[in-house]
Coordinates of C-alpha atoms and ligand atoms in Angstrom, one line a residue:
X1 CA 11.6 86.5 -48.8
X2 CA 8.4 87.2 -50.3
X3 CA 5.3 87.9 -48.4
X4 CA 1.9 86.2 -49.3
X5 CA 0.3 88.9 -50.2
X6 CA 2.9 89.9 -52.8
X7 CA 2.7 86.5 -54.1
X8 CA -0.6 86.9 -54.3
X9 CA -0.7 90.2 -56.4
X10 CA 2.8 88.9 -58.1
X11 CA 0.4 86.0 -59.4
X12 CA -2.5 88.4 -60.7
X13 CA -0.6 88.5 -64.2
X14 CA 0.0 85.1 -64.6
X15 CA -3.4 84.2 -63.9
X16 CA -4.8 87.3 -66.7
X17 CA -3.2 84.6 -69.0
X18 CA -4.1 81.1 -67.5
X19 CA -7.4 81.0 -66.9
X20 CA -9.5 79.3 -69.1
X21 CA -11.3 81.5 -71.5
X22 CA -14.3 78.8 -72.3
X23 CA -15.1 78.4 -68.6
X24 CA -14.5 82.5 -67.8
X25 CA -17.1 83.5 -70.8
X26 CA -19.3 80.7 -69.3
X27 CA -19.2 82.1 -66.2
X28 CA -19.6 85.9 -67.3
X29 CA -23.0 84.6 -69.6
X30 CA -24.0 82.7 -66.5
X31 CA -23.8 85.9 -64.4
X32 CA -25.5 88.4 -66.7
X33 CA -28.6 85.9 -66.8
X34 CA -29.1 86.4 -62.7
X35 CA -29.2 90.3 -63.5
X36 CA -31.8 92.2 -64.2
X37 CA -34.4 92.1 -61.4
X38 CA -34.5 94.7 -58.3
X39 CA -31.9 93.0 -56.6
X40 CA -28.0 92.9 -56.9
X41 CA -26.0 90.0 -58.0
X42 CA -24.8 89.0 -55.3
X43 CA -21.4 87.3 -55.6
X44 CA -19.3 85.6 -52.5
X45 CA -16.0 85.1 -53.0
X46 CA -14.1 82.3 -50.3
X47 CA -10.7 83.0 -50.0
X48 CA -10.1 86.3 -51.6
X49 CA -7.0 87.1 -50.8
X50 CA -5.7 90.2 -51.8
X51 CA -8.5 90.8 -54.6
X52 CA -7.2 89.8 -57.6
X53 CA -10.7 88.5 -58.7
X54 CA -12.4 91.5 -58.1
X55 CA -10.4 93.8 -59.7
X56 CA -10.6 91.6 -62.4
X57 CA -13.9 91.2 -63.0
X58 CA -14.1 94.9 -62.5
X59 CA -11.8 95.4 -65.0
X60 CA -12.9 92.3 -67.7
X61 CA -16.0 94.5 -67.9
X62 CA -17.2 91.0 -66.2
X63 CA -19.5 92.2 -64.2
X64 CA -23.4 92.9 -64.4
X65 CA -24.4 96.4 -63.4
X66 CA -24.9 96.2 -59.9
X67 CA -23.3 93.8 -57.8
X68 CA -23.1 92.7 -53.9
X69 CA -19.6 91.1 -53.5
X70 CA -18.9 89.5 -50.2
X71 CA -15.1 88.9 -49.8
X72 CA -14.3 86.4 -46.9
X73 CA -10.7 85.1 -46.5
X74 CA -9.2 83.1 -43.3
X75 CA -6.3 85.2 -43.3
X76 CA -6.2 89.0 -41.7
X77 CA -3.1 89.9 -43.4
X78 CA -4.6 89.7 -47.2
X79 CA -7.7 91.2 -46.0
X80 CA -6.2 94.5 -45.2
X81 CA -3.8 94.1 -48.1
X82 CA -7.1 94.0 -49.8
X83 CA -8.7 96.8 -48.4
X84 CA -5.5 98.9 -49.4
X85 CA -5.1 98.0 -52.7
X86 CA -8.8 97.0 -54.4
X87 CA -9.4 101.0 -54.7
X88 CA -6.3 101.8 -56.5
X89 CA -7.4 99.0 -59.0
X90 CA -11.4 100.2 -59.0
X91 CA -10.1 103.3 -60.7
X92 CA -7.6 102.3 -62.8
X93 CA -11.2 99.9 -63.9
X94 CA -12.8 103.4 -64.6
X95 CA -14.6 103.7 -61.0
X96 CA -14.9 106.4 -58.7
X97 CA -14.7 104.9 -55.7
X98 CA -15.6 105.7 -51.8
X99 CA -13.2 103.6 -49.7
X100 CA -14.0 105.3 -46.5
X101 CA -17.5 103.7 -46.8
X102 CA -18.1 99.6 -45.5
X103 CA -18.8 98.0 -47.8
X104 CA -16.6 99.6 -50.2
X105 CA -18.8 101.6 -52.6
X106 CA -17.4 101.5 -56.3
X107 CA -19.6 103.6 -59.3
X108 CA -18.9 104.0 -63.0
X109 CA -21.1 105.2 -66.2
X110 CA -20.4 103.4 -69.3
X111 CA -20.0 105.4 -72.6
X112 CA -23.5 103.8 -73.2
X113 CA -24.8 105.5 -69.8
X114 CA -25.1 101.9 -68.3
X115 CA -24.9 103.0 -64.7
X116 CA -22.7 100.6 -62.7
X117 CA -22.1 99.8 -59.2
X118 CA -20.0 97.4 -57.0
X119 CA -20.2 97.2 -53.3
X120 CA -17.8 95.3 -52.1
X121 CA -17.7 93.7 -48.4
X122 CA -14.2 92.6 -46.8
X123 CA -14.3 90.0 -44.2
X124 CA -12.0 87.8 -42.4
X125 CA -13.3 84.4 -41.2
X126 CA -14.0 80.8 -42.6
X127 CA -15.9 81.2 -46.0
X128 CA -17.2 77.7 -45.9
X129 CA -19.0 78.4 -42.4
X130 CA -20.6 81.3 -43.2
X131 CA -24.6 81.3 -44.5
X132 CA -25.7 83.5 -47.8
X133 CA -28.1 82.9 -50.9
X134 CA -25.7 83.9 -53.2
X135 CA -26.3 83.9 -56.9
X136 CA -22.4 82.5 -57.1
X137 CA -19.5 81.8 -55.3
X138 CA -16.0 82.3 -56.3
X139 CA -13.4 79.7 -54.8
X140 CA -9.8 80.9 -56.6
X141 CA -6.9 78.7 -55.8
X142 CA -8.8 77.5 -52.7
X143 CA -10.3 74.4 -53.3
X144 CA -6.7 72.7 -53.6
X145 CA -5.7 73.9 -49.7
X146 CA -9.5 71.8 -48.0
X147 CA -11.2 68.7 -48.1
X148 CA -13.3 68.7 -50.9
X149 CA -16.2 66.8 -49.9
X150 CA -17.4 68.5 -47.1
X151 CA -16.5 71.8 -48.6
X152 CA -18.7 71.6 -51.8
X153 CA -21.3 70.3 -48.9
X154 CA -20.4 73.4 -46.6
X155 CA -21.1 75.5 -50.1
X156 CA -24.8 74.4 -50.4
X157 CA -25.6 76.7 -46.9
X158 CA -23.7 79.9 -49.2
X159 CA -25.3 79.3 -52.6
X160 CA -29.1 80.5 -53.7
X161 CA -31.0 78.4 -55.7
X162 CA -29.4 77.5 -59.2
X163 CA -26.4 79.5 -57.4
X164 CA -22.7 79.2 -59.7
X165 CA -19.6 77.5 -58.0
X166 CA -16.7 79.0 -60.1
X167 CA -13.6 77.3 -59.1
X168 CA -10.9 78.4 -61.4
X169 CA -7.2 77.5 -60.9
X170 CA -7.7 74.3 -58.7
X171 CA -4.4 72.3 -58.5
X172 CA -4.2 69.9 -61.0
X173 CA -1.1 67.1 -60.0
X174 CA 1.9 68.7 -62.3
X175 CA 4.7 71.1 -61.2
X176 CA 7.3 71.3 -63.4
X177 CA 10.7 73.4 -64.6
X178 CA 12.6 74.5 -67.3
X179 CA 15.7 73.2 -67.6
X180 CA 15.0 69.6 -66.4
X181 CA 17.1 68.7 -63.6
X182 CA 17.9 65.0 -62.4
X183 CA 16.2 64.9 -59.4
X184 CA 13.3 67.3 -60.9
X185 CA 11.0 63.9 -61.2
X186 CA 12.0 63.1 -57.1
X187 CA 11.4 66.4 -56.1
X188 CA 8.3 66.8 -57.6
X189 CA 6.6 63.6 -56.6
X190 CA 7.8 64.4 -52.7
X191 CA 6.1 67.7 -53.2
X192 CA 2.8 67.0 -54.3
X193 CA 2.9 63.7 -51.4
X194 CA 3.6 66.6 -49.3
X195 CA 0.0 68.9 -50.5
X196 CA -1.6 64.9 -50.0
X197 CA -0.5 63.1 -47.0
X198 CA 1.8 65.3 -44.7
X199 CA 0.9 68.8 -44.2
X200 CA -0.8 70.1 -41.5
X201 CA -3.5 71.4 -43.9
X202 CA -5.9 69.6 -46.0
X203 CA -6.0 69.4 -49.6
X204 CA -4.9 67.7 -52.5
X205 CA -2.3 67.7 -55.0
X206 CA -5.4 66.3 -58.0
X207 CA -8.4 68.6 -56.3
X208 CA -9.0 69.9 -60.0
X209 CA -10.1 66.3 -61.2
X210 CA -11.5 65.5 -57.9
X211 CA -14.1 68.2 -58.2
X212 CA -15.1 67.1 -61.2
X213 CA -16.2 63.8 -59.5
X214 CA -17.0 65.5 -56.2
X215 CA -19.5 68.0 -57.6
X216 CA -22.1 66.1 -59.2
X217 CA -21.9 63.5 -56.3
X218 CA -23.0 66.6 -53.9
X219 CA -25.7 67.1 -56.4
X220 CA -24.1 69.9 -58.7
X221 CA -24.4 70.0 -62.3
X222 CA -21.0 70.6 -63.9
X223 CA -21.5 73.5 -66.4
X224 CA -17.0 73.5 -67.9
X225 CA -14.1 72.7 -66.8
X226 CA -10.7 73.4 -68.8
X227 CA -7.5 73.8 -68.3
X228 CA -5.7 76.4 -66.7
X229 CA -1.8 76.3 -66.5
X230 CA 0.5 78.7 -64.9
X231 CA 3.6 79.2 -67.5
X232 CA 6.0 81.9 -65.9
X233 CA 9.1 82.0 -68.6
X234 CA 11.6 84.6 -68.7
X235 CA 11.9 86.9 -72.4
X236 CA 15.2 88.1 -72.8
X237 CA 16.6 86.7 -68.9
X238 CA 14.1 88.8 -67.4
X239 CA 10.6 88.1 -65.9
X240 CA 7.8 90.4 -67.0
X241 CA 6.0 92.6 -64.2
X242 CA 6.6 90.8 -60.6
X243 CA 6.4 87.3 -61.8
X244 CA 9.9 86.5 -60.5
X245 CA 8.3 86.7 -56.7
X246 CA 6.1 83.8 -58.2
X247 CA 8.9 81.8 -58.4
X248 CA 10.8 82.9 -55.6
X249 CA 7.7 82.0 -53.3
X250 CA 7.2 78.7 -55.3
X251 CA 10.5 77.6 -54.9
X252 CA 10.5 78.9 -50.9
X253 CA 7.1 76.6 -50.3
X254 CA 8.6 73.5 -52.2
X255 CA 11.9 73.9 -49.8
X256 CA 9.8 74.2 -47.1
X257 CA 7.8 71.2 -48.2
X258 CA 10.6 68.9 -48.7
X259 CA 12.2 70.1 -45.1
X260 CA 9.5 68.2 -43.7
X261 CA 10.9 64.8 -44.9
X262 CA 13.4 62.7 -43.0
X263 CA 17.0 62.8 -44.3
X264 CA 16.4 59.1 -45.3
X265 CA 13.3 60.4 -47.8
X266 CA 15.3 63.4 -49.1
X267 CA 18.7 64.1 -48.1
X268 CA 19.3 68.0 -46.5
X269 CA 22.5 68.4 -49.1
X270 CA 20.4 66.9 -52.0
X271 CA 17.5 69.9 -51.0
X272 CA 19.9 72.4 -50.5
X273 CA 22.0 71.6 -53.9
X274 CA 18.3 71.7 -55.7
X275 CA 17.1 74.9 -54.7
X276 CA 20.3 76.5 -55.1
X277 CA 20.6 75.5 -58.7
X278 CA 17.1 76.9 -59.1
X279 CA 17.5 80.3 -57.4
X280 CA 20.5 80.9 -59.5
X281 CA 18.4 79.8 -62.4
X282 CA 15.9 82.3 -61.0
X283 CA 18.4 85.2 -60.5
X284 CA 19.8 84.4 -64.2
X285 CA 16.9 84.6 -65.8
X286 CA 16.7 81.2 -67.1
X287 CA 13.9 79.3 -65.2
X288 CA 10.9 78.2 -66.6
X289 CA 7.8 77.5 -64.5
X290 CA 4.7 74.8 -65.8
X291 CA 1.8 74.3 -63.3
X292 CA -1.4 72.7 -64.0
X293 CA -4.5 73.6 -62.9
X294 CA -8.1 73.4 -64.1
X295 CA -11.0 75.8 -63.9
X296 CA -14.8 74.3 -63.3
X297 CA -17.9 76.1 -63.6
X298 CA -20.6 74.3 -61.5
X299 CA -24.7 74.9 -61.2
X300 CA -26.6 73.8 -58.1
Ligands
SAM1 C1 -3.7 80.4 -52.8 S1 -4.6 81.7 -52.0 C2 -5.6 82.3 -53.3 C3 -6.1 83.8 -53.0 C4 -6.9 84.4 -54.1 N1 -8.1 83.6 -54.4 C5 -6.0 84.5 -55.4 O1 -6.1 83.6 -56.2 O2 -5.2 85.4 -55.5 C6 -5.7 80.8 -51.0 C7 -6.5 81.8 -50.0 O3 -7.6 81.1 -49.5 C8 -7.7 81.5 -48.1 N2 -8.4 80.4 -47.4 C9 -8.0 79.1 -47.2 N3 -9.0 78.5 -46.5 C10 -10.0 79.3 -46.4 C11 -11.3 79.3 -45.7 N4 -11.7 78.2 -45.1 N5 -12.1 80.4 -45.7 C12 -11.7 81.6 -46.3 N6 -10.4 81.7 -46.9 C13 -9.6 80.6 -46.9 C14 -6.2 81.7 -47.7 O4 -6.1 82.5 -46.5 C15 -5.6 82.3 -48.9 O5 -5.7 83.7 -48.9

C-alpha cells in the first residue's frame, strides 16, 4: 500500500518529464517580468502537496531572486511531509536553508553573485478560500479533483492584478495501459464516470479542456496550454527511481473506483481478475502507463 505522500514524491519524476516545456518557459518569462521592484514575487501555490513544485522551481533555476511562496494544501498529512522533506531538496538546489524559522527561509548566491532568496509558508486549509494579491497562483493536479467554475471564480479573491493562474497537469479524459487488455476500454470508461458522476468529490475526468473554456468565461486571458502526459514504462523490467508506487497507487485508486459500482455495472470477479493481471504486470516489469493531461497558463 502506498501512502499519498509517497505517490506524491513517487510522481515528482514523472512529472520532470511531462510537463509541457512551451507553457513552463511561458510561465518562467511570465514570472521574471513581475520581478524587479522592492517587493517579492509572491507565488501561492493551492494544493501543494508534498512540494514537488517548489523544489522544482527551486531547482529549474525557475525562480526570480526573491520570492514569497505561500503553500496551502487541504490535507495535514502532505503538509508535514512537506515541511520534512522541501529542506533536503532546497540544498540539494544549492540553498542554505533555515528550517527552524516560519516561513521557511531558503538563501543561495549565484556564481554571478545574484543574491537569492525563497521564503516559503506551509499552511493547511482550503486554498480557494483563502484572500492574497498574488502575482501567481500554482494549481498542480488540483483543478481535476473541484468544480471548476466556482473555483477559477474563488481564484480572483487570491490573484493581484494581471496575477498568473498556472495550472499544469490537469486531467485530460485518457488513462490507458500497456499491454491492451479486453476489458481495458470497460474499465476505463467506468473509471473516468467514476472522477464525473459518482465520487464523493468534485471534479472532472475532461477539467484540462474545460478550463480552457472556463477561463476566459471568468474573464481570464489564456496565455498556453499544451499537453502534458504521464508515460511511466519500464527499461529492462524495471521502473526508474520510485515510479513503480505510481502505478501501484494508480491501479489501488482505479480498484477503489470501480468497487463503487454495483455487481450488475462491473462484476467483483471481472475487477478482481483485472487488477490482478495488472499487478503481476506491475511486479514483472511489463506495464506501461499513458495519462493525459494538459498544462494552461492563464493572465487575469
Ligand atoms: C493530486 S494532489 C497534487 C499535489 C501536488 N500539487 C503535486 O502535484 O504533487 C492534489 C492535492 O490537492 C489538495 N487539495 C485538493 N483540494 C484542495 C483545496 N480546496 N485547497 C487546498 N488543497 C487542496 C489535496 O489535498 C492534494 O494534496
Amino acid at each position: 500500500m502506498t501512502t499519498f505522500p509517497e505517490f506524491l514524491t513517487a510522481k515528482r519524476t514523472v512529472e520532470d518529464r511531462a510537463l509541457n516545456r512551451r507553457v513552463w518557459e511561458q510561465f518562467v518569462t511570465e514570472l521574471a517580468e513581475r520581478a524587479g521592484g522592492s517587493d517579492p514575487v509572491r507565488i501561492v501555490e493551492i494544493g501543494s502537496g508534498t512540494g514537488s513544485m517548489i523544489a522544482r522551481l527551486a531547482d529549474w533555476e525557475a525562480l526570480p531572486p526573491t520570492v514569497s511562496y505561500r503553500a496551502v494544501d487541504l490535507d495535514a498529512e502532505t503538509v508535514d511531509s512537506a515541511r520534512k522533506r522541501l529542506p533536503e531538496r532546497l540544498r540539494a538546489a544549492g540553498y542554505t536553508v533555515d528550517e527552524q524559522s516560519d516561513p521557511i527561509r531558503a538563501r543561495r548566491t549565484d556564481s554571478d553573485g545574484t543574491e537569492r532568496t525563497i521564503e516559503i509558508g506551509l499552511e493547511t486549509g482550503d486554498g480557494f478560500a483563502i484572500d492574497d494579491a498574488a502575482d501567481a497562483v500554482i494549481a498542480a493536479a488540483v483543478l481535476d479533483l473541484v468544480d471548476l467554475q466556482p473555483a477559477v471564480e474563488d481564484l480572483k479573491g487570491v490573484l493581484g492584478d494581471n496575477g498568473l493562474l498556472y495550472a499544469p497537469v490537469t486531467f485530460n479524459g485518457h488513462t490507458s495501459f500497456i499491454p491492451r487488455d479486453p476489458v481495458d476500454d470497460r474499465i476505463e470508461r467506468l473509471y473516468h464516470r467514476h472522477m464525473d458522476e459518482v465520487r464523493a468529490q468534485p471534479g472532472s475526468s475532461r477539467a484540462g479542456q474545460q478550463l480552457l473554456k472556463e477561463l476566459p468565461a471568468a474573464g481570464y486571458t489564456v496565455l498556453e496550454a499544451g499537453g502534458a502526459d504521464w508515460i511511466v514504462r519500464p527499461t529492462d523490467s524495471a521502473y526508474s527511481a520510485a515510479e513503480s508506487a505510481v502505478l501501484e497507487h494508480l491501479l489501488e485508486t482505479i480498484d477503489g473506483a470501480l468497487a463503487d459500482y454495483p455487481a450488475d455495472v462491473i462484476e467483483p470477479e471481472t475487477r478482481a481478475d483485472w487488477i490482478e493481471r495488472r499487478r503481476g504486470q506491475l511486479e514483472r516489469g511489463e506495464l506501461t502507463l499513458v495519462a493525459h493531461h494538459l498544462d494552461v497558463l492563464a493572465r487575469l
